[in-house]
XYZ file of C-alpha atoms in Angstrom:
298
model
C 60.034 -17.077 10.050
C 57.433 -19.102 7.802
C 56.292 -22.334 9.945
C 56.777 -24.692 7.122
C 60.615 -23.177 7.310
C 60.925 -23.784 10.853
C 59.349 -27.546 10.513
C 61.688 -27.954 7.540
C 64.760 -27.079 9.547
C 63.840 -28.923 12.787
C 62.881 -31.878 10.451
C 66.699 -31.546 8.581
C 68.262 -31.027 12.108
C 66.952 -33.761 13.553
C 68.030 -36.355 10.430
C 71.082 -35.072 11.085
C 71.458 -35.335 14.897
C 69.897 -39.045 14.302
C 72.531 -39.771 12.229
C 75.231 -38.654 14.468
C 73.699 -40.401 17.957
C 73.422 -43.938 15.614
C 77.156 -44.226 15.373
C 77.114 -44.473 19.597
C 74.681 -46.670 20.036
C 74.122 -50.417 20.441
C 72.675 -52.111 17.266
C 69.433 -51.779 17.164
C 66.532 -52.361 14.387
C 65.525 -49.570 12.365
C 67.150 -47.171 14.868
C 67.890 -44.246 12.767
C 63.975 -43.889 11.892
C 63.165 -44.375 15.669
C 65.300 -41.522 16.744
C 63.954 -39.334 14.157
C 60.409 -40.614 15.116
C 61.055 -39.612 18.945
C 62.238 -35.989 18.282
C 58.606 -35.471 15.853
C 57.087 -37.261 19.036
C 58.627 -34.533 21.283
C 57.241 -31.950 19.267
C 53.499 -32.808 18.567
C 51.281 -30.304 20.778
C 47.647 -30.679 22.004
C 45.456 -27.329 21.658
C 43.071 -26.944 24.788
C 41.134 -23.445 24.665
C 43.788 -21.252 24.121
C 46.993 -23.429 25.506
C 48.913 -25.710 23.828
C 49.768 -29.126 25.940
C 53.147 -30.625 24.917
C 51.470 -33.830 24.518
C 53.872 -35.736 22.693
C 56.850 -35.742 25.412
C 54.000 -36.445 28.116
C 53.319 -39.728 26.383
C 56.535 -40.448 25.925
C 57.383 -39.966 29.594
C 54.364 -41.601 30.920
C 53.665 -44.458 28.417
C 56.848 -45.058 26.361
C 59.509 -46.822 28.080
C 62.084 -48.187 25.807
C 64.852 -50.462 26.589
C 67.205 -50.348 24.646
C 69.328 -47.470 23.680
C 66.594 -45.430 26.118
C 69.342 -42.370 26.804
C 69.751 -41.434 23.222
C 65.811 -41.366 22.350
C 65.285 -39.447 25.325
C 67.528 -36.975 23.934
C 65.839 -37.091 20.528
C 62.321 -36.766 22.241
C 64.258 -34.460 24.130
C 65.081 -32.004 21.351
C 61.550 -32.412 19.983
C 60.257 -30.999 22.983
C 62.730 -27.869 22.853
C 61.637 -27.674 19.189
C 57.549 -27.058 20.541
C 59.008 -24.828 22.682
C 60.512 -22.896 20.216
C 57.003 -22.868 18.628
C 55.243 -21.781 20.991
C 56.982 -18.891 21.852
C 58.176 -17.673 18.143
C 54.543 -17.927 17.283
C 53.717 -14.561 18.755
C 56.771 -12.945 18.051
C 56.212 -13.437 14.176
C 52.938 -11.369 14.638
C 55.079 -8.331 15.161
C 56.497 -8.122 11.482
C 56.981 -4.584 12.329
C 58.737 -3.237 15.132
C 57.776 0.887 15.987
C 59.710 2.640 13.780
C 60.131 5.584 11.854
C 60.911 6.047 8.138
C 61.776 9.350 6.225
C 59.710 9.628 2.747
C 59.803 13.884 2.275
C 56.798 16.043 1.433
C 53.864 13.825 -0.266
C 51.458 15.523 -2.863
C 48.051 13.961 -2.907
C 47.629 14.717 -6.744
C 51.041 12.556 -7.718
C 52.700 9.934 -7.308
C 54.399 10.922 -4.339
C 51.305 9.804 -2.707
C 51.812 6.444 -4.214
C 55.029 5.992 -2.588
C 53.978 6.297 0.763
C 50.895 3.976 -0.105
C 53.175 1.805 -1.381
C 56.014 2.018 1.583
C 52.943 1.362 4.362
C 52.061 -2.102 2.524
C 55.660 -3.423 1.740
C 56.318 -2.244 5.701
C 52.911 -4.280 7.324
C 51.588 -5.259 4.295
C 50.867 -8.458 3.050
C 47.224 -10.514 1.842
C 45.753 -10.634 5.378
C 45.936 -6.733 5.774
C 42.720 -5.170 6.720
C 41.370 -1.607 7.251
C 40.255 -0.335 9.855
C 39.457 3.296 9.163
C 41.879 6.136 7.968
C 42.312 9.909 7.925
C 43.693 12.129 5.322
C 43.850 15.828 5.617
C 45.024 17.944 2.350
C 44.712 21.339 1.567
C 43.393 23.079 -1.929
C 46.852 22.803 -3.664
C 47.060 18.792 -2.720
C 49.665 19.221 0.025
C 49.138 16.181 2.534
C 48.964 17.276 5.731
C 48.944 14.270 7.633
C 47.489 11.025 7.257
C 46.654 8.043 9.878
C 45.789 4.139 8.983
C 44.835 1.702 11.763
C 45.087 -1.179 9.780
C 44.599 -5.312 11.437
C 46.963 -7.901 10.106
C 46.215 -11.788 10.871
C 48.593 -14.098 11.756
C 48.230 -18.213 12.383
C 47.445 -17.301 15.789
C 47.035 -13.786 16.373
C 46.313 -10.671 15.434
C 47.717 -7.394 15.565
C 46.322 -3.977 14.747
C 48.591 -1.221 13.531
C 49.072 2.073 13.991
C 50.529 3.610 11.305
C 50.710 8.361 10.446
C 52.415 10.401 8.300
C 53.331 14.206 9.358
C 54.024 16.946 6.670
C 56.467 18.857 9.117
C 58.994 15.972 9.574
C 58.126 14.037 6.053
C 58.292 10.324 8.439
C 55.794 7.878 8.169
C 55.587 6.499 11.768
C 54.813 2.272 12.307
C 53.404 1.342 15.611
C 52.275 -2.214 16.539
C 48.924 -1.053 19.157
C 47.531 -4.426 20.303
C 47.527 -8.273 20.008
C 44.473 -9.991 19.942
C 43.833 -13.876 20.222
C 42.009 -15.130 16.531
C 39.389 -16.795 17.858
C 38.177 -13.073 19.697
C 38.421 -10.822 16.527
C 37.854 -12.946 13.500
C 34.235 -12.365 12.867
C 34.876 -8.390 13.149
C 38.181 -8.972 11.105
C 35.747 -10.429 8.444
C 34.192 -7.646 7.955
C 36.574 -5.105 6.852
C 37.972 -4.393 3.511
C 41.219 -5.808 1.983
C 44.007 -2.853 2.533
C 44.992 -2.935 -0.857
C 41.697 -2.714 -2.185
C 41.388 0.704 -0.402
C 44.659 1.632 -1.194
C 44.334 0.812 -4.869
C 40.748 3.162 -4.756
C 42.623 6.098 -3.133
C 45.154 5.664 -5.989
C 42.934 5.818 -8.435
C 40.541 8.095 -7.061
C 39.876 12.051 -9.232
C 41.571 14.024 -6.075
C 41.762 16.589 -8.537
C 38.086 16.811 -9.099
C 37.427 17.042 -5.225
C 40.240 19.891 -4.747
C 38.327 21.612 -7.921
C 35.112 21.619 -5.866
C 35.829 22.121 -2.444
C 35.182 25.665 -1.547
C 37.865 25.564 1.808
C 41.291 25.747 2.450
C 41.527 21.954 3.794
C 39.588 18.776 3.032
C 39.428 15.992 5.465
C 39.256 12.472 4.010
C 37.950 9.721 6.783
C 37.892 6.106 5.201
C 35.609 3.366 7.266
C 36.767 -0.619 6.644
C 33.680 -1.829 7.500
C 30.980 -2.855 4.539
C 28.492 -1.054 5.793
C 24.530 -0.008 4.470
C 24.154 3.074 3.627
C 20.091 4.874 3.214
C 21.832 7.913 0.674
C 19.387 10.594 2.087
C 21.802 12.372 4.580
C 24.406 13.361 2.021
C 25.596 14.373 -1.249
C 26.652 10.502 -2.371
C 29.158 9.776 -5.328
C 29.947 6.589 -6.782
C 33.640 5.840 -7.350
C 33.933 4.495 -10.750
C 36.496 2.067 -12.133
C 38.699 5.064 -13.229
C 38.529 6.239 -10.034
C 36.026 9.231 -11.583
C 33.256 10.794 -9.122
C 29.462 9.766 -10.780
C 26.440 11.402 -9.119
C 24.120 8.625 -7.871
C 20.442 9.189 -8.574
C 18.666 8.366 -5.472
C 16.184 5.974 -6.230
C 15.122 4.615 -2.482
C 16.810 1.398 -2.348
C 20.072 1.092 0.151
C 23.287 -0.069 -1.116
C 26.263 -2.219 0.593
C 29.711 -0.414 -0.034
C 32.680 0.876 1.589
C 32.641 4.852 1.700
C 35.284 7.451 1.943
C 33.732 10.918 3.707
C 34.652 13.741 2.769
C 34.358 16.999 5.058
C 35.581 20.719 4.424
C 37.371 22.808 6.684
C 37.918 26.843 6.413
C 41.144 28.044 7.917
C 39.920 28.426 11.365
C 39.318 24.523 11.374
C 35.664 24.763 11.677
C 33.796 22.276 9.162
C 30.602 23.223 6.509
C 27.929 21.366 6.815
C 28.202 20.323 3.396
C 29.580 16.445 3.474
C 30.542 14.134 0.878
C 29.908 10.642 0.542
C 31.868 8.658 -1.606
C 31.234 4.972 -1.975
C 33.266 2.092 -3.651
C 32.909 -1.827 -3.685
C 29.268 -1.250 -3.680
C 26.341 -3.467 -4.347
C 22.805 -2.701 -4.656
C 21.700 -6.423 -3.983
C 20.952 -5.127 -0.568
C 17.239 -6.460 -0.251
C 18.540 -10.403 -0.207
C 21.119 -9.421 2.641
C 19.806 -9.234 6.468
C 20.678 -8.385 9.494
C 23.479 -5.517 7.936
C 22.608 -2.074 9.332
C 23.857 1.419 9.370
């Protein structure tokens, strides 16, 4: 649940539990907007590394001692503290917005929109604006079956985050989720930084001319490895395409300066499994402003 839901409801639950204490009490000034001002005192936490200290009901049971009508703004202080509770373990648990599971889709052609569906189905399942990629696997054969397909994707959460494991299998036709690991922020942000936006990736393989990389692969099977990290690339060890804006294959003429992209790799595989040594290179979000950026390497 959304945190400015949960403060809404605790805020609307406490109004109304004010409201119902008043009508026992003695007469007191201002008392409804007292209670209501103990149970948001209950609640207020105190970060400290990686813990957070329920300050607010420590002040109120070291320093505040108030006389009158003391039982029912204990309660209210009380219910605050339950509240941070509440917090502080639901905070976690809303990382996992998927639980493992497994979800039927059928046979998935890379050359349609088949393909587009499971794309599709992976970001409405983990998906949402703090996805990132990690790195991904595709492996199709000449007449655009997809074989099977892997994503380890991050997603960020107010506290945490959690990496994903997510594969499709042509024998079953199931896309498998799998929540692999939860990380503290403060550990993975600069890494998580780095990589791509999933659904910049995802909108690139959507777009991308598989056609024109079936027509030229001389192989049974193609294997397509996507890297998330921006990344500086030299262009002398491989055949390099750009990916244009149509998603069309351009040759790039080599002309000694490095470029900054994201690259999808492409490598050919006869029957037996064994690769050529021919590789693609296929690079998108690039930028050839490389010179004013330091400290990026290969």
């Amino acid at each position: 649940m959304d945190i400015l839901i949960r403060w809404a409801l605790f805020l609307l639950a406490a109004v109304l539990l004010a409201f119902l204490l008043e009508k026992r009490t003695e007469k007191e000034r201002y008392l409804y907007m007292k209670l209501v001002f103990y149970a948001c005192l209950g609640s207020v936490s105190f970060p400290v590394y990686d813990i957070q200290l329920p300050l607010g009901i420590i002040l109120f049971l070291i320093v505040l001692h108030p006389q009158k009508n003391s039982r029912y703004k204990r309660y209210m202080a009380l219910f605050g503290f339950l509240f941070f509770l509440l917090q502080l373990f639901a905070g976690p648990l809303d990382t996992f917005t998927v639980r493992e599971e497994t979800q039927q889709i059928g046979r998935v052609m890379i050359t349609d929109q088949s393909f587009h569906h499971l794309l599709s189905q992976i970001e409405k399942r983990v998906g949402d604006e703090s996805l990132r990629l990690e790195q991904s696997e595709l492996l199709f054969d000449q007449g655009g079956n997809l074989r099977n397909a892997t994503f380890e994707v991050i997603a960020k959460s107010p506290k945490r985050f959690v990496r994903y494991d997510i594969s499709y299998q042509e024998i079953t036709g199931t896309i498998t989720y799998r929540p692999r690991e939860e990380v503290l922020e403060r550990s993975l942000e600069t890494y998580y930084q780095k990589l791509i936006d999933a659904s910049r990736s995802f909108d690139t393989l959507r777009q991308l001319s598989i056609k024109q990389i079936l027509h030229d692969s001389k192989t049974p099977y193609v294997e397509m490895d996507m890297d998330g990290l921006y990344e500086t690339f030299s262009l002398q060890d491989a055949t390099v395409l750009l990916i244009g804006d149509q998603g069309e294959l351009i040759p790039y003429v080599n002309t000694g300066e490095d470029v900054l992209a994201n690259a999808i790799r492409l490598t050919y595989l006869r029957a037996d499994g064994q690769s050529l040594r021919e590789k693609k290179i296929l690079l998108y979000n690039y930028s050839f402003e490389t010179s004013r950026r330091k400290g990026v390497v290969r």
